[in-house]
């Protein structure tokens, strides 16, 4: 027996698939597989989406994001037995399927592999697609978890292969559940673990000099947005300049919005904006809600192709930038630096973002950064000082003129 639930993120209620499916724009998937004695043997709760880049008949490329699982079914999800291993199988949309296989060893179990299949012949989802038929992407994960532990990864994790980016977050999964009870003991992914700062060892020999990058002009400002079934759900306007260090060489790249593709997803508690272009595999901005009344930039992930053919990748899910109240936008016209790591920083220019509660596709009232607020404060102060100085000059001129007039009268 399988009980499969689709639920919006907490606060939006719960929908049981075997009973009814509501028209909800964002889903947390929850799966509870039971054995013949109705004891839980496999449990999972997670959120995901898929970004697919495909070639069109006109030899251009388009990108589509799959994030609506309102039609999901669970055919083929099993506990496993002596002949078959546990498996999560989900079907949704028009010819989409997603499968996770598990294996067991002496004291651990593994998320063995993840497969995603999509029907590129579906003209509604993939208009003007050059290829036809069912395409499948398989990733051999091989991630080991101690038995009787539930795996947890609230942070965003991605798998990128053959033009398909699979994004997962808020993941809780346990296979080979013992005694029908899901464990409370969590095994965390690396991103969810506390980040440890490593103190660098001072070298005894003089280090090689770091190459100074050629100064770049101010980047062009681009406008980006993310849509869901309710319309525009995320807005971002910004000029982006990437600064990174690789093999002691510092490089600076300006993002050209005219050649940059963008996609993303919106959830009640998180929102994702993903940028990519010819030399940037992905640049992710992940926003989150805190204290139920504010949002902030929580995470940045980047993967870039370098001129020598290597790949530069950095991720940090412990950031705290661009903080503003829900229902408003965050704005900073002055140059700002988002320090993702010691080797990667992002300079922003003319920034304005609103990842939640976008109404009618327009920005709400902005909360300004401290740099802009200081500027707005200094302008009236400077004007007041100038006016005060002008008044003093006029007064002194008046007094000098009056004194000269009195001197003339005395001479007469």
XYZ file of C-alpha atoms in Angstrom:
412
model
C 0.000 0.000 0.000
C 1.209 3.501 -0.804
C 0.007 6.787 0.649
C 1.180 9.695 -1.485
C 0.582 13.310 -0.569
C 1.069 16.585 -2.351
C 1.192 19.510 0.009
C 2.020 23.196 -0.270
C 4.759 24.379 2.057
C 3.466 24.657 5.680
C 0.803 27.279 6.111
C -1.081 26.397 2.921
C -2.801 23.191 4.013
C -2.462 19.577 2.876
C -3.880 17.758 -0.135
C -4.085 13.956 -0.206
C -3.550 12.665 -3.726
C -5.709 9.594 -3.281
C -8.600 11.912 -2.356
C -8.338 15.208 -4.231
C -5.827 17.511 -5.866
C -6.236 21.260 -5.498
C -5.027 23.953 -7.834
C -1.963 24.909 -5.814
C 1.007 26.558 -7.474
C 3.832 25.131 -5.337
C 4.091 21.659 -3.866
C 6.045 19.716 -1.317
C 5.873 16.065 -2.307
C 5.408 13.527 0.486
C 5.475 9.759 0.030
C 4.785 7.071 2.610
C 5.193 3.484 1.383
C 3.888 0.710 3.641
C 4.322 -3.048 3.564
C 1.685 -5.794 3.685
C 1.262 -5.223 7.418
C 0.686 -1.480 6.834
C 4.002 -0.599 8.473
C 6.021 2.237 6.929
C 9.053 0.961 5.067
C 9.975 3.976 2.888
C 9.331 7.636 3.640
C 10.202 10.785 1.700
C 9.266 14.451 1.699
C 10.931 16.886 -0.657
C 10.674 19.768 -3.118
C 12.122 19.818 -6.606
C 12.032 21.314 -10.064
C 13.675 20.630 -13.417
C 15.191 23.130 -15.851
C 15.601 21.753 -19.373
C 17.540 23.416 -22.185
C 16.667 22.154 -25.656
C 17.446 22.952 -29.276
C 14.681 24.238 -31.553
C 14.086 23.580 -35.242
C 15.528 27.032 -35.993
C 18.839 25.980 -34.320
C 18.325 28.271 -31.329
C 18.007 27.161 -27.710
C 15.128 27.544 -25.283
C 14.839 26.825 -21.569
C 11.782 25.504 -19.735
C 11.287 24.892 -16.005
C 9.038 22.081 -14.759
C 7.701 22.779 -11.263
C 3.998 21.840 -11.327
C 3.368 18.384 -9.855
C -0.387 18.706 -9.331
C -1.033 15.638 -11.530
C 1.606 13.455 -9.867
C 1.048 9.721 -9.366
C 3.226 7.146 -7.600
C 2.892 3.977 -9.670
C 5.860 1.673 -9.078
C 6.954 2.962 -5.664
C 7.836 -0.110 -3.579
C 9.261 -1.169 -0.214
C 11.579 -3.713 -1.768
C 11.927 -7.416 -1.076
C 14.420 -10.213 -1.623
C 14.353 -9.635 -5.377
C 13.819 -5.865 -5.713
C 15.271 -2.855 -3.918
C 13.162 0.024 -2.561
C 12.189 2.588 -5.168
C 10.404 5.924 -5.407
C 8.616 6.353 -8.729
C 6.677 9.524 -9.569
C 4.850 10.346 -12.808
C 3.544 13.809 -13.666
C 2.677 16.158 -16.501
C 2.728 14.955 -20.067
C 5.139 12.030 -20.133
C 7.420 13.031 -17.228
C 8.710 10.445 -14.761
C 11.199 10.522 -11.893
C 12.718 7.502 -10.136
C 15.048 7.049 -7.150
C 16.590 3.663 -6.357
C 17.977 2.587 -2.991
C 20.412 -0.173 -2.041
C 21.447 -1.605 1.325
C 24.746 -2.722 2.807
C 25.698 -4.007 6.257
C 25.220 -0.792 8.243
C 24.253 1.760 5.595
C 21.799 2.332 2.787
C 22.458 4.350 -0.355
C 20.573 6.688 -2.644
C 21.883 4.666 -5.538
C 20.675 6.549 -8.610
C 18.192 9.164 -9.815
C 16.544 9.002 -13.251
C 14.429 11.690 -14.899
C 12.555 11.159 -18.175
C 10.691 13.760 -20.231
C 8.675 13.749 -23.420
C 10.260 16.317 -25.693
C 7.576 15.573 -28.295
C 5.114 17.512 -26.122
C 4.769 20.718 -28.176
C 2.997 22.529 -25.356
C 5.967 22.162 -23.011
C 8.700 22.114 -25.675
C 7.515 24.275 -28.591
C 9.549 23.893 -31.813
C 11.791 21.199 -30.294
C 14.206 19.672 -32.793
C 14.382 16.262 -31.089
C 11.406 13.985 -30.503
C 10.578 11.127 -28.163
C 11.285 10.258 -24.520
C 14.686 11.390 -23.241
C 16.186 10.118 -19.981
C 18.907 11.524 -17.740
C 20.437 9.208 -15.144
C 22.717 10.267 -12.295
C 24.575 7.658 -10.249
C 24.464 9.351 -6.852
C 25.849 6.647 -4.561
C 25.227 8.660 -1.375
C 25.535 6.541 1.798
C 23.417 7.007 4.922
C 23.588 5.040 8.202
C 20.707 2.615 8.701
C 17.877 3.897 10.907
C 18.794 7.500 10.029
C 16.648 9.890 8.021
C 18.581 11.892 5.446
C 17.944 15.634 5.602
C 19.038 18.348 3.185
C 17.150 21.624 3.428
C 19.759 23.371 1.272
C 19.475 23.552 -2.481
C 21.227 20.690 -4.279
C 21.536 20.395 -8.044
C 22.358 17.718 -10.594
C 23.396 19.009 -14.014
C 23.664 16.658 -16.971
C 22.846 16.710 -20.695
C 21.123 20.083 -20.556
C 18.919 19.138 -17.596
C 19.369 20.767 -14.178
C 17.576 18.960 -11.359
C 17.072 21.104 -8.239
C 16.164 19.628 -4.843
C 15.615 21.214 -1.436
C 13.808 20.541 1.869
C 14.629 16.850 1.391
C 13.795 14.254 4.062
C 14.092 10.596 3.065
C 14.526 7.240 4.784
C 14.610 3.837 3.111
C 14.632 0.509 4.966
C 12.578 2.022 7.810
C 12.829 -0.225 10.875
C 9.792 -1.355 12.891
C 7.523 0.884 10.833
C 8.739 4.064 12.576
C 10.515 6.851 10.737
C 13.690 7.753 12.619
C 14.143 11.061 14.405
C 17.922 10.760 14.050
C 18.990 12.919 11.120
C 21.948 12.445 8.810
C 22.708 15.836 7.261
C 24.038 16.666 3.830
C 27.268 18.665 3.739
C 25.491 21.950 2.991
C 23.303 21.626 6.088
C 26.236 20.988 8.372
C 27.805 23.859 10.295
C 30.438 25.537 8.160
C 33.875 25.320 9.792
C 36.365 28.090 9.185
C 39.847 26.788 8.453
C 42.668 29.017 9.656
C 45.293 29.239 6.906
C 48.861 28.225 7.727
C 51.395 30.965 7.084
C 53.906 29.676 4.485
C 57.587 29.756 5.317
C 58.472 30.809 1.775
C 57.267 33.907 0.007
C 53.996 33.237 -1.860
C 53.699 33.743 -5.590
C 52.215 37.117 -6.487
C 48.529 37.236 -7.344
C 47.723 38.672 -10.732
C 45.772 41.922 -10.484
C 42.694 41.924 -12.726
C 42.167 44.507 -15.412
C 39.613 47.037 -14.085
C 36.180 46.570 -15.650
C 33.676 49.227 -16.570
C 30.308 49.293 -14.797
C 28.194 46.328 -15.986
C 24.982 46.772 -17.935
C 21.840 46.534 -15.818
C 19.561 43.598 -16.664
C 15.958 42.829 -15.765
C 15.027 39.286 -14.765
C 11.777 37.646 -13.681
C 10.320 34.278 -12.724
C 6.754 33.221 -13.465
C 4.467 30.551 -12.077
C 0.815 29.685 -12.673
C -0.258 32.862 -10.832
C 1.896 35.169 -12.973
C 5.138 36.923 -12.109
C 6.412 35.779 -8.697
C 9.989 37.152 -8.644
C 11.509 40.365 -9.991
C 15.162 41.357 -10.139
C 16.938 44.301 -11.752
C 20.701 44.578 -11.356
C 24.083 44.967 -12.942
C 26.355 42.074 -12.009
C 30.138 41.890 -11.884
C 31.789 38.615 -10.855
C 35.198 38.605 -9.158
C 36.883 35.248 -8.680
C 40.324 33.857 -7.924
C 41.557 30.621 -9.508
C 45.146 29.373 -9.299
C 46.170 32.761 -7.834
C 44.790 34.589 -10.882
C 42.058 37.128 -10.196
C 39.467 37.590 -12.946
C 36.571 39.992 -13.386
C 33.525 39.242 -15.561
C 30.623 41.545 -16.301
C 27.312 39.761 -16.873
C 25.787 40.778 -20.217
C 21.990 40.611 -19.742
C 21.462 40.527 -23.528
C 23.136 37.109 -23.784
C 22.017 35.705 -20.439
C 19.148 33.238 -19.990
C 17.211 33.141 -16.744
C 14.776 30.839 -15.024
C 13.812 29.912 -11.477
C 11.031 28.888 -9.156
C 8.886 30.360 -6.388
C 7.873 28.586 -3.204
C 6.132 30.062 -0.127
C 9.360 29.961 1.918
C 12.065 30.001 -0.768
C 12.612 31.460 -4.229
C 15.266 30.771 -6.843
C 16.641 32.921 -9.665
C 19.060 31.071 -11.969
C 21.169 32.802 -14.621
C 23.236 31.080 -17.280
C 25.110 31.986 -20.453
C 27.851 30.575 -22.671
C 30.579 30.633 -19.995
C 28.394 30.423 -16.875
C 26.879 27.011 -16.284
C 24.628 28.459 -13.602
C 24.543 31.365 -11.167
C 21.874 30.793 -8.507
C 20.412 33.357 -6.133
C 18.331 31.613 -3.448
C 16.063 33.745 -1.265
C 14.362 32.669 1.956
C 11.775 33.936 4.429
C 12.816 34.546 8.033
C 10.660 35.236 11.074
C 7.601 35.003 8.792
C 7.866 38.705 7.941
C 11.165 39.368 6.142
C 13.139 37.960 3.230
C 16.860 37.838 2.487
C 19.452 36.383 0.119
C 20.351 33.078 1.785
C 22.399 31.228 -0.801
C 24.519 31.704 -3.924
C 25.757 28.855 -6.121
C 27.944 29.344 -9.173
C 29.626 27.116 -11.734
C 31.653 28.691 -14.569
C 33.686 27.414 -17.490
C 37.227 28.825 -17.507
C 39.337 29.531 -20.583
C 41.647 26.594 -19.771
C 38.705 24.183 -19.925
C 38.355 23.666 -16.164
C 35.247 24.445 -14.119
C 35.131 26.933 -11.238
C 32.376 26.135 -8.708
C 31.490 27.749 -5.377
C 28.430 27.430 -3.113
C 27.451 29.126 0.145
C 24.063 28.583 1.804
C 24.814 30.657 4.905
C 24.545 34.203 3.558
C 22.536 37.130 4.876
C 22.211 39.924 2.298
C 19.415 42.048 0.803
C 17.171 41.936 3.882
C 13.739 43.576 3.560
C 10.139 43.143 4.813
C 7.838 40.761 2.975
C 5.550 42.673 0.664
C 8.282 45.147 -0.231
C 11.324 45.147 -2.499
C 14.987 45.676 -1.654
C 16.861 48.436 -3.481
C 20.483 49.586 -3.545
C 21.669 51.903 -6.309
C 25.170 52.156 -4.878
C 27.719 49.440 -5.601
C 27.439 46.525 -3.177
C 29.583 43.423 -2.689
C 28.159 39.990 -1.916
C 31.043 37.968 -0.494
C 30.244 34.340 -1.312
C 33.712 33.069 -0.361
C 37.291 34.260 -0.217
C 37.646 33.260 -3.859
C 34.339 34.596 -5.197
C 32.519 37.910 -4.797
C 29.662 39.557 -6.686
C 29.503 43.321 -7.145
C 25.980 44.609 -7.751
C 24.936 47.924 -9.288
C 21.491 49.593 -9.401
C 20.040 46.601 -7.571
C 16.360 46.004 -6.936
C 14.852 42.605 -6.041
C 11.521 41.259 -4.871
C 11.404 37.458 -4.565
C 8.030 37.219 -2.785
C 4.532 38.740 -2.927
C 4.871 40.374 -6.347
C 1.594 42.037 -7.277
C 0.558 42.600 -10.905
C 4.120 42.063 -12.109
C 5.355 45.280 -10.450
C 7.779 46.119 -7.654
C 6.325 47.087 -4.284
C 7.642 49.957 -2.174
C 11.399 49.602 -1.749
C 13.449 49.368 1.409
C 16.734 51.085 0.619
C 20.174 49.883 1.620
C 22.162 51.887 4.162
C 24.428 53.338 1.455
C 21.443 54.810 -0.398
C 19.849 55.980 2.850
C 23.054 57.769 3.841
C 23.147 59.457 0.434
C 19.508 60.527 0.722
C 20.280 61.924 4.170
C 23.407 63.768 3.054
C 21.727 65.535 0.128
C 19.300 67.632 2.246
C 22.068 68.243 4.783
C 24.361 69.525 2.022
C 21.567 71.699 0.621
C 20.872 73.077 4.092
C 24.532 73.846 4.686
C 24.765 75.588 1.301
C 21.663 77.683 2.016
C 22.991 78.571 5.458
C 26.313 79.621 3.952
C 24.466 81.709 1.320
C 22.424 83.443 4.015
C 25.611 84.265 5.951
C 27.260 85.692 2.807
C 24.185 87.835 2.060
C 24.061 89.045 5.650
C 27.765 89.961 5.657
C 27.385 91.746 2.318
C 24.420 93.644 3.708
C 26.325 94.705 6.813
C 29.336 95.840 4.754
C 27.089 97.833 2.436
C 25.259 99.436 5.339
C 28.544 100.382 6.982
C 29.777 102.057 3.782
C 26.528 104.019 3.556
C 26.970 105.360 7.096
C 30.562 106.370 6.300
C 29.329 108.387 3.301
C 26.762 110.237 5.425
C 29.411 111.170 7.973
C 31.668 112.662 5.224
C 28.860 114.923 4.030
